[in-house]
Amino acid sequence: MIGAEVVAPAGSEDGFDGPTPAEVEELCTLALSSAGISDGHVAVEFVSGERIRELNSQFRHHDEPTDVLSFSVDEDGPTAGPRELGDIVVCPEHTADVREAIVHGALHLSGMDHETDEGEMLALQAELMRWIG
């Protein structure tokens, strides 16, 4: 079973109009199960443009905002408890479709990488988005 924890931007819990925690969990489950992962935990955080720029600069050496970043935790190694798949960080102000950004981030957590594969990740992402509607 895939579990997802959702963190909305600080101070915006009342006015945040992104997907509900249940929808985020469904999106992560769909993407991860389509990539062959059936259990684990994911944290999804929604951040500001400035915060995603800081993370992108620190971890990818691109000093600019982006739509989504993924940070794997347990990878394929053995774990002492439930598998911690990692974190997905989404910047709603820099993405056209927050749901697609979540799917994209989850596919990265599964080990897929559109920068090194032959189009498989983005093809699967497009197929999943057609299913979601």
PDB file of C-alpha atoms in Angstrom:
ATOM      1  CA  MET A   1       0.000   0.000   0.000  1.00  0.00           C
ATOM      2  CA  ILE A   2       1.232   3.486  -0.880  1.00  0.00           C
ATOM      3  CA  GLY A   3       0.802   6.165   1.766  1.00  0.00           C
ATOM      4  CA  ALA A   4       1.192   9.867   1.098  1.00  0.00           C
ATOM      5  CA  GLU A   5       1.644  12.743   3.501  1.00  0.00           C
ATOM      6  CA  VAL A   6       0.761  16.193   2.142  1.00  0.00           C
ATOM      7  CA  VAL A   7       2.247  19.467   3.343  1.00  0.00           C
ATOM      8  CA  ALA A   8       0.670  22.692   2.039  1.00  0.00           C
ATOM      9  CA  PRO A   9       2.561  25.990   1.965  1.00  0.00           C
ATOM     10  CA  ALA A  10       3.038  27.521   5.408  1.00  0.00           C
ATOM     11  CA  GLY A  11       0.124  29.732   6.368  1.00  0.00           C
ATOM     12  CA  SER A  12      -2.039  28.601   3.448  1.00  0.00           C
ATOM     13  CA  GLU A  13      -3.860  25.590   4.845  1.00  0.00           C
ATOM     14  CA  ASP A  14      -7.229  27.361   4.741  1.00  0.00           C
ATOM     15  CA  GLY A  15      -6.852  28.812   1.252  1.00  0.00           C
ATOM     16  CA  PHE A  16      -4.807  26.141  -0.541  1.00  0.00           C
ATOM     17  CA  ASP A  17      -6.824  24.960  -3.519  1.00  0.00           C
ATOM     18  CA  GLY A  18      -4.599  22.120  -4.702  1.00  0.00           C
ATOM     19  CA  PRO A  19      -5.580  18.455  -4.741  1.00  0.00           C
ATOM     20  CA  THR A  20      -6.879  16.999  -1.501  1.00  0.00           C
ATOM     21  CA  PRO A  21      -4.631  14.641   0.472  1.00  0.00           C
ATOM     22  CA  ALA A  22      -6.767  11.716  -0.782  1.00  0.00           C
ATOM     23  CA  GLU A  23      -6.289  12.837  -4.401  1.00  0.00           C
ATOM     24  CA  VAL A  24      -2.533  13.200  -3.880  1.00  0.00           C
ATOM     25  CA  GLU A  25      -2.389   9.665  -2.476  1.00  0.00           C
ATOM     26  CA  GLU A  26      -4.399   8.334  -5.450  1.00  0.00           C
ATOM     27  CA  LEU A  27      -2.071  10.079  -7.931  1.00  0.00           C
ATOM     28  CA  CYS A  28       1.034   8.709  -6.197  1.00  0.00           C
ATOM     29  CA  THR A  29      -0.466   5.207  -5.995  1.00  0.00           C
ATOM     30  CA  LEU A  30      -1.395   5.236  -9.674  1.00  0.00           C
ATOM     31  CA  ALA A  31       2.033   6.431 -10.814  1.00  0.00           C
ATOM     32  CA  LEU A  32       4.050   4.192  -8.517  1.00  0.00           C
ATOM     33  CA  SER A  33       1.984   1.052  -9.113  1.00  0.00           C
ATOM     34  CA  SER A  34       2.232   1.652 -12.869  1.00  0.00           C
ATOM     35  CA  ALA A  35       5.997   1.634 -12.395  1.00  0.00           C
ATOM     36  CA  GLY A  36       5.910  -1.609 -10.386  1.00  0.00           C
ATOM     37  CA  ILE A  37       5.951  -0.268  -6.803  1.00  0.00           C
ATOM     38  CA  SER A  38       3.138  -1.461  -4.565  1.00  0.00           C
ATOM     39  CA  ASP A  39       4.094  -0.225  -1.108  1.00  0.00           C
ATOM     40  CA  GLY A  40       5.887   2.618   0.616  1.00  0.00           C
ATOM     41  CA  HIS A  41       5.468   6.154   1.882  1.00  0.00           C
ATOM     42  CA  VAL A  42       5.749   9.441  -0.018  1.00  0.00           C
ATOM     43  CA  ALA A  43       5.738  12.990   1.302  1.00  0.00           C
ATOM     44  CA  VAL A  44       4.392  15.668  -1.051  1.00  0.00           C
ATOM     45  CA  GLU A  45       5.069  19.295  -0.189  1.00  0.00           C
ATOM     46  CA  PHE A  46       3.743  22.374  -1.947  1.00  0.00           C
ATOM     47  CA  VAL A  47       6.214  25.266  -1.823  1.00  0.00           C
ATOM     48  CA  SER A  48       6.731  28.817  -3.053  1.00  0.00           C
ATOM     49  CA  GLY A  49       8.695  29.799  -6.128  1.00  0.00           C
ATOM     50  CA  GLU A  50      11.545  31.060  -3.955  1.00  0.00           C
ATOM     51  CA  ARG A  51      11.761  27.790  -1.995  1.00  0.00           C
ATOM     52  CA  ILE A  52      11.804  25.592  -5.118  1.00  0.00           C
ATOM     53  CA  ARG A  53      14.478  27.865  -6.609  1.00  0.00           C
ATOM     54  CA  GLU A  54      16.608  27.357  -3.470  1.00  0.00           C
ATOM     55  CA  LEU A  55      16.181  23.575  -3.627  1.00  0.00           C
ATOM     56  CA  ASN A  56      16.846  23.463  -7.379  1.00  0.00           C
ATOM     57  CA  SER A  57      20.009  25.512  -6.881  1.00  0.00           C
ATOM     58  CA  GLN A  58      21.232  23.441  -3.943  1.00  0.00           C
ATOM     59  CA  PHE A  59      20.556  19.969  -5.349  1.00  0.00           C
ATOM     60  CA  ARG A  60      20.612  20.390  -9.150  1.00  0.00           C
ATOM     61  CA  HIS A  61      22.837  23.472  -9.469  1.00  0.00           C
ATOM     62  CA  HIS A  62      20.176  25.303 -11.492  1.00  0.00           C
ATOM     63  CA  ASP A  63      19.587  28.702  -9.898  1.00  0.00           C
ATOM     64  CA  GLU A  64      16.020  29.061 -11.138  1.00  0.00           C
ATOM     65  CA  PRO A  65      12.560  27.923 -10.095  1.00  0.00           C
ATOM     66  CA  THR A  66      11.115  24.707 -11.503  1.00  0.00           C
ATOM     67  CA  ASP A  67       7.781  22.913 -11.286  1.00  0.00           C
ATOM     68  CA  VAL A  68       8.655  19.736  -9.375  1.00  0.00           C
ATOM     69  CA  LEU A  69      11.605  18.061  -7.672  1.00  0.00           C
ATOM     70  CA  SER A  70      11.863  14.513  -6.311  1.00  0.00           C
ATOM     71  CA  PHE A  71      14.189  13.251  -3.609  1.00  0.00           C
ATOM     72  CA  SER A  72      14.485   9.465  -3.230  1.00  0.00           C
ATOM     73  CA  VAL A  73      15.169   8.067   0.219  1.00  0.00           C
ATOM     74  CA  ASP A  74      15.335   4.268   0.529  1.00  0.00           C
ATOM     75  CA  GLU A  75      15.926   3.470  -3.156  1.00  0.00           C
ATOM     76  CA  ASP A  76      16.127  -0.333  -3.594  1.00  0.00           C
ATOM     77  CA  GLY A  77      18.034  -1.212  -0.437  1.00  0.00           C
ATOM     78  CA  PRO A  78      16.701  -3.106   2.593  1.00  0.00           C
ATOM     79  CA  THR A  79      14.743  -1.114   5.186  1.00  0.00           C
ATOM     80  CA  ALA A  80      14.048  -1.577   8.878  1.00  0.00           C
ATOM     81  CA  GLY A  81      10.371  -0.707   8.433  1.00  0.00           C
ATOM     82  CA  PRO A  82       8.016   0.468   5.730  1.00  0.00           C
ATOM     83  CA  ARG A  83       9.870   1.673   2.667  1.00  0.00           C
ATOM     84  CA  GLU A  84      10.329   5.463   2.584  1.00  0.00           C
ATOM     85  CA  LEU A  85      10.108   6.217  -1.125  1.00  0.00           C
ATOM     86  CA  GLY A  86      10.983   9.889  -0.793  1.00  0.00           C
ATOM     87  CA  ASP A  87       9.735  13.420  -1.150  1.00  0.00           C
ATOM     88  CA  ILE A  88       8.020  15.235  -3.996  1.00  0.00           C
ATOM     89  CA  VAL A  89       8.243  19.022  -3.876  1.00  0.00           C
ATOM     90  CA  VAL A  90       5.799  20.908  -6.122  1.00  0.00           C
ATOM     91  CA  CYS A  91       5.661  24.623  -6.844  1.00  0.00           C
ATOM     92  CA  PRO A  92       2.070  25.352  -7.952  1.00  0.00           C
ATOM     93  CA  GLU A  93       2.981  28.794  -9.312  1.00  0.00           C
ATOM     94  CA  HIS A  94       5.489  27.224 -11.737  1.00  0.00           C
ATOM     95  CA  THR A  95       3.411  24.322 -13.050  1.00  0.00           C
ATOM     96  CA  ALA A  96       0.498  24.255 -15.453  1.00  0.00           C
ATOM     97  CA  ASP A  97      -0.989  21.116 -13.854  1.00  0.00           C
ATOM     98  CA  VAL A  98      -0.269  20.271 -10.213  1.00  0.00           C
ATOM     99  CA  ARG A  99      -1.667  16.744 -10.650  1.00  0.00           C
ATOM    100  CA  GLU A 100       0.710  16.064 -13.537  1.00  0.00           C
ATOM    101  CA  ALA A 101       3.624  17.406 -11.475  1.00  0.00           C
ATOM    102  CA  ILE A 102       2.750  14.942  -8.692  1.00  0.00           C
ATOM    103  CA  VAL A 103       2.623  12.044 -11.177  1.00  0.00           C
ATOM    104  CA  HIS A 104       5.930  13.202 -12.686  1.00  0.00           C
ATOM    105  CA  GLY A 105       7.566  13.369  -9.259  1.00  0.00           C
ATOM    106  CA  ALA A 106       6.258   9.935  -8.267  1.00  0.00           C
ATOM    107  CA  LEU A 107       7.600   8.384 -11.471  1.00  0.00           C
ATOM    108  CA  HIS A 108      11.016   9.831 -10.619  1.00  0.00           C
ATOM    109  CA  LEU A 109      10.760   8.225  -7.161  1.00  0.00           C
ATOM    110  CA  SER A 110      10.170   4.885  -8.898  1.00  0.00           C
ATOM    111  CA  GLY A 111      13.600   5.217 -10.506  1.00  0.00           C
ATOM    112  CA  MET A 112      12.471   6.474 -13.901  1.00  0.00           C
ATOM    113  CA  ASP A 113      14.369   9.381 -15.457  1.00  0.00           C
ATOM    114  CA  HIS A 114      13.266  11.152 -18.644  1.00  0.00           C
ATOM    115  CA  GLU A 115      16.724  12.701 -18.988  1.00  0.00           C
ATOM    116  CA  THR A 116      18.362   9.299 -19.475  1.00  0.00           C
ATOM    117  CA  ASP A 117      15.670   6.939 -20.777  1.00  0.00           C
ATOM    118  CA  GLU A 118      14.376   6.631 -24.315  1.00  0.00           C
ATOM    119  CA  GLY A 119      11.061   8.349 -23.689  1.00  0.00           C
ATOM    120  CA  GLU A 120       9.485   5.666 -21.488  1.00  0.00           C
ATOM    121  CA  MET A 121       8.871   7.893 -18.459  1.00  0.00           C
ATOM    122  CA  LEU A 122       7.154  10.707 -20.349  1.00  0.00           C
ATOM    123  CA  ALA A 123       5.116   8.195 -22.390  1.00  0.00           C
ATOM    124  CA  LEU A 124       3.897   6.524 -19.183  1.00  0.00           C
ATOM    125  CA  GLN A 125       3.190   9.937 -17.661  1.00  0.00           C
ATOM    126  CA  ALA A 126       1.110  10.941 -20.701  1.00  0.00           C
ATOM    127  CA  GLU A 127      -0.828   7.654 -20.548  1.00  0.00           C
ATOM    128  CA  LEU A 128      -1.527   8.088 -16.838  1.00  0.00           C
ATOM    129  CA  MET A 129      -2.750  11.644 -17.393  1.00  0.00           C
ATOM    130  CA  ARG A 130      -5.166  10.376 -20.044  1.00  0.00           C
ATOM    131  CA  TRP A 131      -6.532   7.877 -17.494  1.00  0.00           C
ATOM    132  CA  ILE A 132      -6.932  10.617 -14.908  1.00  0.00           C
ATOM    133  CA  GLY A 133      -8.748  12.808 -17.424  1.00  0.00           C
TER     134      GLY A 133
END
